CSV table of C-alpha atoms and ligand atoms in Angstrom, one decimal:
chain,number,residue,atom,x,y,z
Q,2,MET,CA,43.1,-38.1,13.6
Q,3,LYS,CA,45.8,-40.5,12.4
Q,4,ARG,CA,44.3,-43.5,10.7
Q,5,PHE,CA,46.0,-46.9,10.8
Q,6,ILE,CA,44.4,-49.0,8.2
Q,7,PHE,CA,45.9,-47.6,5.0
Q,8,GLU,CA,49.2,-48.7,3.5
Q,9,GLU,CA,51.4,-46.9,1.0
Q,10,GLU,CA,49.5,-48.3,-2.1
Q,11,HIS,CA,46.2,-46.9,-0.6
Q,12,GLU,CA,47.7,-43.5,0.0
Q,13,MET,CA,49.1,-43.4,-3.5
Q,14,PHE,CA,45.6,-44.3,-4.9
Q,15,ARG,CA,44.0,-41.7,-2.7
Q,16,GLU,CA,46.5,-39.0,-3.9
Q,17,SER,CA,45.9,-39.8,-7.5
Q,18,PHE,CA,42.1,-39.9,-7.2
Q,19,ARG,CA,42.2,-36.6,-5.3
Q,20,THR,CA,44.3,-35.0,-8.0
Q,21,PHE,CA,41.9,-36.4,-10.7
Q,22,LEU,CA,38.9,-34.9,-8.8
Q,23,GLN,CA,40.6,-31.5,-8.4
Q,24,LYS,CA,41.3,-31.4,-12.1
Q,25,GLU,CA,38.3,-33.0,-13.8
Q,26,VAL,CA,35.5,-32.5,-11.3
Q,27,VAL,CA,35.8,-29.6,-8.9
Q,28,PRO,CA,36.2,-26.8,-11.5
Q,29,TYR,CA,32.9,-27.9,-13.2
Q,30,ARG,CA,30.7,-28.1,-10.1
Q,31,ASP,CA,28.6,-25.0,-11.0
Q,32,GLU,CA,28.4,-25.8,-14.7
Q,33,TRP,CA,27.1,-29.3,-13.9
Q,34,ARG,CA,24.6,-28.0,-11.4
Q,35,GLN,CA,23.2,-25.7,-14.1
Q,36,ALA,CA,23.1,-28.6,-16.6
Q,37,GLY,CA,21.3,-30.9,-14.1
Q,38,MET,CA,23.8,-33.7,-14.8
Q,39,VAL,CA,27.4,-34.6,-15.2
Q,40,PRO,CA,28.8,-35.2,-18.7
Q,41,ARG,CA,29.5,-38.8,-19.8
Q,42,GLU,CA,33.2,-37.9,-20.5
Q,43,VAL,CA,33.9,-37.7,-16.8
Q,44,TYR,CA,33.1,-41.4,-16.4
Q,45,ARG,CA,35.3,-42.2,-19.4
Q,46,LYS,CA,38.2,-40.1,-17.9
Q,47,ALA,CA,37.7,-41.8,-14.5
Q,48,GLY,CA,37.6,-45.2,-16.3
Q,49,GLU,CA,40.8,-44.5,-18.2
Q,50,MET,CA,42.6,-43.8,-14.9
Q,51,GLY,CA,41.3,-47.0,-13.2
Q,52,PHE,CA,38.9,-45.3,-10.8
Q,53,LEU,CA,35.8,-47.2,-11.8
Q,54,VAL,CA,35.2,-50.6,-10.5
Q,55,PRO,CA,38.8,-51.2,-9.6
Q,56,GLN,CA,37.8,-54.3,-7.7
Q,57,ALA,CA,36.9,-56.1,-11.0
Q,58,PRO,CA,39.4,-58.8,-12.0
Q,59,GLU,CA,42.0,-58.1,-14.6
Q,60,GLU,CA,40.5,-60.4,-17.1
Q,61,LEU,CA,37.4,-58.2,-17.1
Q,62,GLY,CA,39.5,-55.1,-17.5
Q,63,GLY,CA,39.7,-54.1,-13.8
Q,64,LEU,CA,42.7,-53.7,-11.6
Q,65,GLY,CA,41.9,-56.7,-9.4
Q,66,LEU,CA,41.9,-54.4,-6.3
Q,67,ASP,CA,39.6,-56.6,-4.3
Q,68,ASP,CA,40.3,-54.8,-1.1
Q,69,PHE,CA,37.4,-52.6,0.2
Q,70,ARG,CA,39.8,-49.9,1.3
Q,71,PHE,CA,40.2,-48.8,-2.3
Q,72,GLN,CA,36.4,-48.4,-2.6
Q,73,GLN,CA,36.4,-46.6,0.8
Q,74,ILE,CA,38.9,-44.1,-0.6
Q,75,ILE,CA,36.8,-43.6,-3.7
Q,76,ALA,CA,33.7,-42.9,-1.5
Q,77,GLU,CA,35.5,-40.6,0.9
Q,78,GLU,CA,37.3,-38.6,-1.7
Q,79,MET,CA,34.1,-38.2,-3.8
Q,80,GLY,CA,32.5,-36.7,-0.7
Q,81,ALA,CA,35.5,-34.6,0.3
Q,82,CYS,CA,35.6,-32.9,-3.1
Q,83,GLY,CA,32.0,-31.6,-2.5
Q,84,GLU,CA,30.6,-32.5,-5.9
Q,85,THR,CA,27.5,-34.7,-5.4
Q,86,GLY,CA,26.5,-35.5,-9.0
Q,87,PHE,CA,29.4,-37.6,-10.2
Q,88,ILE,CA,28.6,-40.4,-7.7
Q,89,SER,CA,31.1,-42.9,-8.9
Q,90,ASN,CA,30.7,-44.9,-5.7
Q,91,LEU,CA,27.2,-45.7,-6.8
Q,92,HIS,CA,28.5,-47.1,-10.0
Q,93,THR,CA,31.5,-48.8,-8.4
Q,94,SER,CA,30.4,-50.0,-4.9
Q,95,ILE,CA,26.7,-50.3,-5.2
Q,96,VAL,CA,25.7,-51.4,-8.7
Q,97,ALA,CA,28.6,-53.2,-10.3
Q,98,PRO,CA,29.0,-55.6,-7.2
Q,99,PHE,CA,25.6,-57.1,-8.0
Q,100,ILE,CA,26.8,-58.3,-11.3
Q,101,LEU,CA,30.3,-59.2,-10.0
Q,102,ALA,CA,29.0,-61.1,-7.0
Q,103,ASN,CA,26.0,-62.8,-8.5
Q,104,GLY,CA,26.0,-62.5,-12.3
Q,105,SER,CA,26.9,-65.4,-14.6
Q,106,GLU,CA,30.2,-65.3,-16.4
Q,107,THR,CA,28.4,-64.3,-19.6
Q,108,LEU,CA,26.8,-61.4,-17.9
Q,109,GLN,CA,30.1,-60.3,-16.3
Q,110,GLN,CA,31.9,-60.5,-19.7
Q,111,LYS,CA,29.0,-58.6,-21.3
Q,112,TYR,CA,28.9,-55.6,-18.9
Q,113,ILE,CA,31.9,-55.4,-16.5
Q,114,PRO,CA,34.5,-54.3,-19.1
Q,115,GLY,CA,32.3,-51.3,-20.2
Q,116,SER,CA,31.6,-50.5,-16.5
Q,117,VAL,CA,35.3,-50.3,-15.9
Q,118,THR,CA,36.1,-48.0,-18.9
Q,119,GLY,CA,33.1,-45.8,-18.1
Q,120,GLU,CA,31.5,-46.6,-21.5
Q,121,LEU,CA,28.5,-47.9,-19.5
Q,122,ILE,CA,27.1,-45.8,-16.7
Q,123,LEU,CA,25.3,-47.9,-14.1
Q,124,GLY,CA,22.3,-47.4,-11.9
Q,125,ILE,CA,20.0,-49.4,-9.6
Q,126,ALA,CA,16.3,-49.4,-9.8
Q,127,MET,CA,14.5,-50.7,-6.7
Q,128,THR,CA,12.2,-47.9,-5.5
Q,129,GLU,CA,8.7,-47.6,-6.9
Q,130,PRO,CA,6.0,-44.9,-6.4
Q,131,ASP,CA,4.3,-47.2,-3.8
Q,132,ALA,CA,7.3,-49.2,-2.5
Q,133,GLY,CA,10.4,-47.5,-1.1
Q,134,SER,CA,11.3,-48.7,2.4
Q,135,ASP,CA,9.0,-51.6,2.0
Q,136,VAL,CA,10.8,-53.5,-0.9
Q,137,ALA,CA,8.3,-56.4,-0.7
Q,138,GLY,CA,5.6,-54.0,-1.8
Q,139,MET,CA,7.1,-53.6,-5.3
Q,140,ARG,CA,4.8,-54.2,-8.3
Q,141,THR,CA,7.1,-54.4,-11.2
Q,142,THR,CA,6.9,-57.9,-12.7
Q,143,ALA,CA,9.1,-60.0,-14.9
Q,144,VAL,CA,7.3,-62.9,-16.5
Q,145,ASP,CA,9.1,-65.9,-17.9
Q,146,GLN,CA,8.3,-66.2,-21.6
Q,147,GLY,CA,10.6,-69.1,-22.4
Q,148,ASP,CA,13.5,-67.4,-24.1
Q,149,HIS,CA,13.1,-64.0,-22.3
Q,150,TYR,CA,11.4,-62.3,-19.4
Q,151,LEU,CA,8.7,-59.7,-20.1
Q,152,LEU,CA,9.3,-56.7,-17.8
Q,153,ASN,CA,6.5,-54.3,-16.9
Q,154,GLY,CA,6.2,-51.6,-14.3
Q,155,ASN,CA,7.9,-48.4,-13.2
Q,156,LYS,CA,10.5,-47.2,-10.8
Q,157,THR,CA,11.1,-43.8,-9.3
Q,158,TYR,CA,13.9,-41.5,-7.9
Q,159,ILE,CA,16.5,-43.5,-9.9
Q,160,SER,CA,20.0,-41.9,-9.7
Q,161,ASN,CA,21.7,-41.7,-13.1
Q,162,GLY,CA,18.2,-42.3,-14.5
Q,163,ILE,CA,18.9,-39.9,-17.4
Q,164,CYS,CA,22.6,-40.6,-18.2
Q,165,GLY,CA,22.6,-44.3,-17.2
Q,166,ASP,CA,23.1,-47.1,-19.7
Q,167,LEU,CA,22.6,-50.2,-17.6
Q,168,PHE,CA,20.3,-50.7,-14.6
Q,169,VAL,CA,20.1,-53.4,-12.1
Q,170,VAL,CA,16.3,-53.7,-11.9
Q,171,ALA,CA,14.4,-55.5,-9.1
Q,172,ALA,CA,11.1,-57.2,-10.2
Q,173,ARG,CA,8.7,-59.8,-8.9
Q,174,THR,CA,8.9,-63.1,-10.6
Q,175,ASN,CA,6.3,-64.9,-8.6
Q,176,PRO,CA,3.1,-62.8,-7.9
Q,177,ASP,CA,2.1,-65.1,-5.0
Q,178,ILE,CA,5.3,-64.7,-2.9
Q,179,PRO,CA,6.1,-61.1,-1.9
Q,180,HIS,CA,9.8,-61.8,-1.4
Q,181,ALA,CA,10.2,-63.7,-4.7
Q,182,ILE,CA,12.1,-60.8,-6.3
Q,183,SER,CA,14.7,-61.3,-9.0
Q,184,LEU,CA,17.3,-58.9,-10.3
Q,185,PHE,CA,17.9,-58.2,-14.0
Q,186,ALA,CA,20.5,-56.3,-15.9
Q,187,VAL,CA,18.4,-54.0,-18.1
Q,188,GLU,CA,19.9,-51.9,-20.9
Q,189,ALA,CA,18.5,-48.5,-21.5
Q,190,ASN,CA,18.3,-49.2,-25.2
Q,191,PHE,CA,16.0,-52.2,-24.8
Q,192,ASP,CA,12.7,-51.6,-26.6
Q,193,GLY,CA,10.0,-50.4,-24.1
Q,194,PHE,CA,12.6,-48.9,-21.7
Q,195,ILE,CA,11.4,-45.3,-21.2
Q,196,ARG,CA,12.9,-42.6,-19.1
Q,197,GLY,CA,10.9,-39.9,-17.4
Q,198,ALA,CA,12.0,-36.3,-16.9
Q,199,ASN,CA,15.0,-35.3,-14.9
Q,200,LEU,CA,13.3,-34.7,-11.5
Q,201,LYS,CA,13.6,-31.3,-9.9
Q,202,LYS,CA,15.2,-31.8,-6.4
Q,203,MET,CA,16.1,-29.8,-3.3
Q,204,GLY,CA,19.8,-30.5,-3.7
Q,205,MET,CA,22.2,-32.7,-5.6
Q,206,LYS,CA,21.4,-30.6,-8.6
Q,207,SER,CA,24.1,-32.1,-10.9
Q,208,GLN,CA,22.9,-35.7,-10.2
Q,209,ASP,CA,20.2,-36.8,-12.6
Q,210,THR,CA,17.3,-38.5,-11.0
Q,211,ALA,CA,14.4,-39.9,-13.0
Q,212,GLU,CA,11.5,-42.2,-13.2
Q,213,LEU,CA,11.9,-45.3,-15.4
Q,214,PHE,CA,9.1,-47.1,-17.1
Q,215,PHE,CA,9.1,-50.6,-18.5
Q,216,ASP,CA,6.6,-51.3,-21.2
Q,217,ASN,CA,6.8,-54.9,-22.2
Q,218,VAL,CA,10.6,-54.8,-22.2
Q,219,LYS,CA,12.0,-58.1,-23.4
Q,220,VAL,CA,14.9,-59.0,-21.2
Q,221,PRO,CA,17.1,-61.8,-22.4
Q,222,LYS,CA,17.2,-64.8,-20.1
Q,223,GLU,CA,20.9,-64.4,-19.7
Q,224,ASN,CA,20.3,-61.0,-18.2
Q,225,LEU,CA,18.8,-62.5,-15.0
Q,226,ILE,CA,21.3,-61.8,-12.3
Q,227,GLY,CA,22.0,-65.0,-10.3
Q,228,VAL,CA,19.1,-67.3,-9.6
Q,229,GLU,CA,15.4,-66.4,-10.1
Q,230,GLY,CA,13.7,-65.5,-6.9
Q,231,GLU,CA,16.9,-64.9,-5.0
Q,232,GLY,CA,17.0,-61.2,-5.6
Q,233,PHE,CA,15.9,-60.2,-2.1
Q,234,LYS,CA,18.8,-62.2,-0.7
Q,235,TYR,CA,21.2,-60.5,-3.1
Q,236,LEU,CA,19.8,-57.1,-2.2
Q,237,MET,CA,20.1,-57.6,1.5
Q,238,ALA,CA,23.7,-58.9,1.1
Q,239,GLY,CA,24.6,-56.0,-1.2
Q,240,LEU,CA,23.0,-53.4,1.0
Q,241,ALA,CA,25.6,-53.8,3.7
Q,242,LYS,CA,28.3,-52.6,1.3
Q,243,GLU,CA,26.0,-50.0,-0.2
Q,244,ARG,CA,25.3,-48.5,3.2
Q,245,LEU,CA,28.9,-48.6,4.2
Q,246,SER,CA,29.9,-46.9,1.0
Q,247,CYS,CA,27.2,-44.2,1.7
Q,248,ALA,CA,28.7,-43.8,5.2
Q,249,MET,CA,32.2,-43.3,3.8
Q,250,TRP,CA,30.8,-40.7,1.3
Q,251,ASN,CA,29.1,-39.0,4.2
Q,252,ILE,CA,32.3,-38.7,6.2
Q,253,GLY,CA,34.1,-37.2,3.2
Q,254,LEU,CA,31.3,-34.7,2.8
Q,255,ALA,CA,31.3,-34.0,6.6
Q,256,GLN,CA,35.0,-33.3,6.5
Q,257,TYR,CA,34.5,-31.0,3.5
Q,258,GLY,CA,31.8,-29.1,5.5
Q,259,LEU,CA,33.9,-28.8,8.5
Q,260,ASP,CA,36.9,-27.5,6.5
Q,261,LEU,CA,34.7,-24.9,4.7
Q,262,THR,CA,33.4,-23.7,8.1
Q,263,VAL,CA,36.7,-23.5,9.8
Q,264,GLU,CA,38.1,-21.5,6.9
Q,265,PHE,CA,35.2,-19.1,7.0
Q,266,VAL,CA,35.1,-18.5,10.8
Q,267,LYS,CA,38.8,-17.7,10.9
Q,268,GLU,CA,38.3,-14.9,8.3
Q,269,ARG,CA,34.9,-13.5,9.5
Q,270,LYS,CA,35.0,-10.8,12.1
Q,271,ALA,CA,32.4,-9.8,14.6
Q,272,PHE,CA,32.7,-7.7,17.8
Q,273,GLY,CA,36.3,-7.0,17.0
Q,274,LYS,CA,37.5,-10.6,16.7
Q,275,SER,CA,37.2,-13.5,14.4
Q,276,VAL,CA,34.1,-15.7,14.7
Q,277,ALA,CA,36.6,-18.6,15.3
Q,278,GLN,CA,37.6,-17.0,18.6
Q,279,PHE,CA,34.1,-17.3,20.2
Q,280,GLN,CA,34.0,-20.3,22.5
Q,281,ASN,CA,30.6,-21.2,21.1
Q,282,THR,CA,32.1,-21.6,17.6
Q,283,GLN,CA,35.0,-23.7,18.9
Q,284,PHE,CA,32.8,-26.0,21.1
Q,285,LYS,CA,30.3,-26.6,18.2
Q,286,LEU,CA,33.1,-27.5,15.8
Q,287,ALA,CA,35.0,-29.5,18.3
Q,288,ASP,CA,31.9,-31.6,19.1
Q,289,LEU,CA,31.3,-32.2,15.4
Q,290,LYS,CA,35.0,-33.1,14.8
Q,291,ALA,CA,34.9,-35.6,17.7
Q,292,ARG,CA,31.8,-37.3,16.3
Q,293,LEU,CA,33.5,-37.4,12.9
Q,294,ASP,CA,36.6,-39.0,14.2
Q,295,ALA,CA,34.5,-41.7,16.0
Q,296,ILE,CA,32.5,-42.5,12.9
Q,297,THR,CA,35.6,-42.6,10.8
Q,298,ALA,CA,37.1,-45.1,13.2
Q,299,LEU,CA,33.9,-47.2,12.9
Q,300,CYS,CA,34.1,-47.1,9.1
Q,301,ASP,CA,37.8,-48.0,9.1
Q,302,GLN,CA,36.9,-51.0,11.3
Q,303,LEU,CA,34.1,-52.1,9.0
Q,304,SER,CA,36.2,-51.7,5.9
Q,305,ILE,CA,38.6,-54.3,7.4
Q,306,ALA,CA,35.6,-56.4,8.5
Q,307,ILE,CA,34.3,-56.4,4.9
Q,308,ASN,CA,37.7,-57.6,3.7
Q,309,GLN,CA,37.6,-60.4,6.2
Q,310,GLY,CA,34.0,-61.3,5.3
Q,311,HIS,CA,32.3,-60.5,8.6
Q,312,ALA,CA,30.7,-57.1,8.3
Q,313,THR,CA,27.1,-57.3,9.2
Q,314,SER,CA,24.1,-55.5,7.9
Q,315,GLU,CA,23.5,-54.0,11.4
Q,316,ASP,CA,27.1,-52.7,11.6
Q,317,ALA,CA,26.7,-51.0,8.2
Q,318,SER,CA,23.3,-49.6,9.3
Q,319,SER,CA,25.0,-48.1,12.4
Q,320,ALA,CA,27.6,-46.4,10.2
Q,321,LYS,CA,25.1,-45.1,7.7
Q,322,LEU,CA,22.7,-43.8,10.5
Q,323,LEU,CA,25.4,-42.0,12.5
Q,324,SER,CA,27.3,-40.6,9.5
Q,325,SER,CA,24.2,-39.2,7.7
Q,326,GLU,CA,22.9,-37.6,11.0
Q,327,LEU,CA,26.4,-36.1,11.6
Q,328,LEU,CA,26.6,-34.8,8.0
Q,329,CYS,CA,23.3,-33.0,8.4
Q,330,ASP,CA,24.4,-31.5,11.7
Q,331,VAL,CA,27.7,-30.4,10.1
Q,332,ALA,CA,25.8,-28.7,7.3
Q,333,ASP,CA,23.3,-27.1,9.6
Q,334,GLU,CA,25.9,-25.7,12.1
Q,335,GLY,CA,28.1,-24.8,9.1
Q,336,VAL,CA,25.3,-22.6,7.7
Q,337,GLN,CA,24.7,-21.1,11.2
Q,338,LEU,CA,28.3,-20.2,11.7
Q,339,HIS,CA,28.5,-18.6,8.2
Q,340,GLY,CA,25.6,-16.3,9.2
Q,341,GLY,CA,23.7,-14.8,6.3
Q,342,ALA,CA,26.5,-15.9,3.9
Q,343,GLY,CA,25.6,-19.5,4.6
Q,344,TYR,CA,22.2,-18.9,3.0
Q,345,MET,CA,23.8,-17.6,-0.2
Q,346,GLU,CA,24.3,-19.9,-3.2
Q,347,GLU,CA,27.8,-18.5,-3.8
Q,348,TYR,CA,29.0,-20.1,-0.6
Q,349,PRO,CA,29.6,-23.9,-1.0
Q,350,ILE,CA,28.2,-24.6,2.5
Q,351,CYS,CA,24.8,-23.5,1.2
Q,352,HIS,CA,24.9,-26.4,-1.4
Q,353,LEU,CA,26.2,-28.8,1.2
Q,354,TYR,CA,23.2,-28.0,3.3
Q,355,LYS,CA,20.8,-28.9,0.5
Q,356,ASP,CA,22.8,-31.8,-0.8
Q,357,SER,CA,23.2,-33.5,2.6
Q,358,ARG,CA,19.5,-33.7,3.5
Q,359,ILE,CA,18.9,-36.7,1.3
Q,360,THR,CA,21.6,-38.8,3.0
Q,361,ARG,CA,19.1,-39.5,5.9
Q,362,ILE,CA,16.6,-40.8,3.3
Q,363,PHE,CA,18.2,-42.7,0.4
Q,364,ALA,CA,19.8,-46.1,0.6
Q,365,GLY,CA,17.5,-46.7,3.5
Q,366,THR,CA,16.1,-44.0,5.8
Q,367,SER,CA,17.5,-43.4,9.3
Q,368,GLU,CA,14.3,-45.0,10.7
Q,369,ILE,CA,14.9,-48.2,8.6
Q,370,MET,CA,18.6,-48.2,9.9
Q,371,LYS,CA,17.2,-48.1,13.4
Q,372,LEU,CA,14.8,-50.9,12.6
Q,373,ILE,CA,17.6,-53.1,11.4
Q,374,ILE,CA,19.8,-52.4,14.4
Q,375,ALA,CA,16.9,-52.9,16.8
Q,376,ARG,CA,15.8,-56.1,15.1
Q,377,ASP,CA,19.2,-57.6,15.8
Q,378,MET,CA,19.1,-56.3,19.5
Q,379,PHE,CA,15.7,-57.9,20.1
Q,380,LYS,CA,16.1,-61.2,18.2
Q,381,ASP,CA,15.8,-64.2,20.5
H,26,FAD,C1,17.8,-38.1,-4.8
H,26,FAD,C2,17.3,-39.5,-4.6
H,26,FAD,C3,18.1,-40.6,-5.2
H,26,FAD,C4,17.6,-41.9,-5.1
H,26,FAD,N1,18.3,-42.9,-5.8
H,26,FAD,C5,17.7,-44.1,-5.8
H,26,FAD,C6,18.3,-45.1,-6.7
H,26,FAD,O1,19.3,-44.9,-7.4
H,26,FAD,N2,17.7,-46.3,-6.8
H,26,FAD,C7,16.6,-46.6,-6.0
H,26,FAD,O2,16.1,-47.7,-6.1
H,26,FAD,N3,16.0,-45.7,-5.2
H,26,FAD,C8,16.6,-44.4,-5.1
H,26,FAD,N4,16.0,-43.5,-4.2
H,26,FAD,C9,14.9,-43.8,-3.4
H,26,FAD,C10,15.2,-43.9,-1.9
H,26,FAD,O3,16.0,-45.0,-1.6
H,26,FAD,C11,13.8,-44.0,-1.2
H,26,FAD,O4,13.3,-42.7,-1.3
H,26,FAD,C12,14.0,-44.3,0.3
H,26,FAD,O5,14.3,-45.7,0.4
H,26,FAD,C13,12.7,-44.1,1.1
H,26,FAD,O6,11.6,-44.7,0.4
H,26,FAD,P1,10.3,-43.8,0.2
H,26,FAD,O7,10.7,-42.5,-0.5
H,26,FAD,O8,9.2,-44.6,-0.5
H,26,FAD,O9,9.8,-43.4,1.6
H,26,FAD,P2,8.8,-44.3,2.5
H,26,FAD,O10,9.2,-45.7,2.5
H,26,FAD,O11,7.4,-44.0,2.1
H,26,FAD,O12,9.0,-43.6,3.9
H,26,FAD,C14,8.3,-42.5,4.4
H,26,FAD,C15,8.7,-42.3,5.9
H,26,FAD,O13,8.2,-43.4,6.6
H,26,FAD,C16,9.2,-44.0,7.4
H,26,FAD,N5,9.0,-45.4,7.5
H,26,FAD,C17,8.8,-46.3,6.5
H,26,FAD,N6,8.7,-47.5,7.0
H,26,FAD,C18,8.9,-47.4,8.4
H,26,FAD,C19,8.9,-48.4,9.4
H,26,FAD,N7,8.8,-49.7,9.2
H,26,FAD,N8,9.2,-47.9,10.7
H,26,FAD,C20,9.4,-46.6,10.9
H,26,FAD,N9,9.3,-45.6,9.9
H,26,FAD,C21,9.1,-46.1,8.7
H,26,FAD,C22,10.5,-43.6,6.6
H,26,FAD,O14,11.6,-43.7,7.4
H,26,FAD,C23,10.2,-42.2,6.1
H,26,FAD,O15,10.5,-41.3,7.1
H,26,FAD,C24,16.5,-42.2,-4.3
H,26,FAD,C25,15.8,-41.1,-3.7
H,26,FAD,C26,16.2,-39.8,-3.8
H,26,FAD,C27,15.4,-38.8,-3.2
C-alpha cells in the first residue's frame, strides 16, 4: 500500500535506521536470545547515530525532530527487523517523553542527554504483583521526608529491568487518595534499589524483564516528575503515545511475519505445487494483508493527529487493540502455513509466534483497550 504521510526526510531516516538494524541488530538475534538480554553497546551505537530520543531538543543533545512520524518509523522498523529485545521505542517513545513533557528543566538536563547517547537505558515501572490493569491498586509509596522522598515497595514484569539505568517509577504519595500517584525518576544505583532475577518468559527472550524492589530508597526531591499527585494524569496522557507506539511496532512485526510466510509458501511444495498456489493460502494471506493495510492507514492518521495535538486515548486504544490482535493472527496463520517447520526454533516464524503473544497483554490488555473505547461510546 502506498503511504502518503512521509516526506523525503522521513524516508531517509527510515532507510538509515533500517540499515543500522540490519548491521547492528539482526545478525545478533540468536546470540541475544541465548544471553537473555541485549548488550549495552547497541544502545550506545544507536545513540551515536541519532536513533534514540530524536525528538529531544538540540540543547539537550537531541535532533529536535519533534514530529511523531520519526518515532513511528523507529517503532515500525524495530518490529520489521524481527528482534524484540532491543525495544528502543520503549526508551524513546514511552519513557523519555515523561521526563521531556513533565520533568523540570533540572531533571531534563540531568537525564535527557544520557538517554540520547544511550549511556542511560530507560524503563518504566508501573505494574505491581497486585496491580496491573488496575493502576489505582498500586501499593508502592513515596513519603515526603523534607529534602527527599522515601520510596518503598516493589514492581514486577519491568522491561529493561536488568539492563536499565533509570526508571520512571509510579508511587502513591497520599495513602488516602487512590489516584494520588506521583512519578519519580529513580536511578538504579540509588541505595536500596534492588533488581530481581531476569524472569523466564514464553517469548521476547532477548528482552530482560525483572522485578524491582525499593527498600527505603532516598529519591531526591528534584527527581519528582512534574507536580506531586499528578502522576495519574501524566500516565493517562502518556499512554496514548505509548499505545500508538506499540501499535506501530505491531504493524512492523506483522509485516515481518507476512513476509516470512509469503517467502516460505512460495518455496514449499505439496501435492506437486507450491503451497502458495493453494487458494486457501492466498485467501488467508490476502485477508491478513487487507487488515494490515487498514490498521497501517489508521496509524498514519493518528501519527498526524499526534503532531496536531488531537489524538485521543480512545483512538490509540483502537490502534493497539486491532494491531495486536492482527499480529497474533499473522503469527498463528504463519505457523500454520509453515506446517511442522513453523514449530521449529530454526524458523523465525516460531519466534514471532511466541514473541507476539504478549502484545495483547502489555501496555494495557485488549480487554482494557475495549474498556477505554466503550467508556467513550457510552459516556453521556
Ligand atoms: C514481557 C512483559 C513486559 C512488561 N513490561 C512492563 C514494563 O516495562 N513496565 C510496567 O509497568 N509493566 C510491564 N508489564 C506489565 C503489563 O503491562 C501487565 O502485565 C498488564 O498491564 C496486565 O496486568 P496484569 O498482568 O496485572 O493482569 P491483570 O490486570 O491481573 O489482568 C488479568 C486479566 O483480567 C482482565 N481484566 C482486568 N481488568 C479488567 C476489566 N476491568 N474488565 C475486563 N477484564 C479485565 C485482563 O484483561 C486480563 O485478561 C510487562 C508485562 C510483560 C509480561
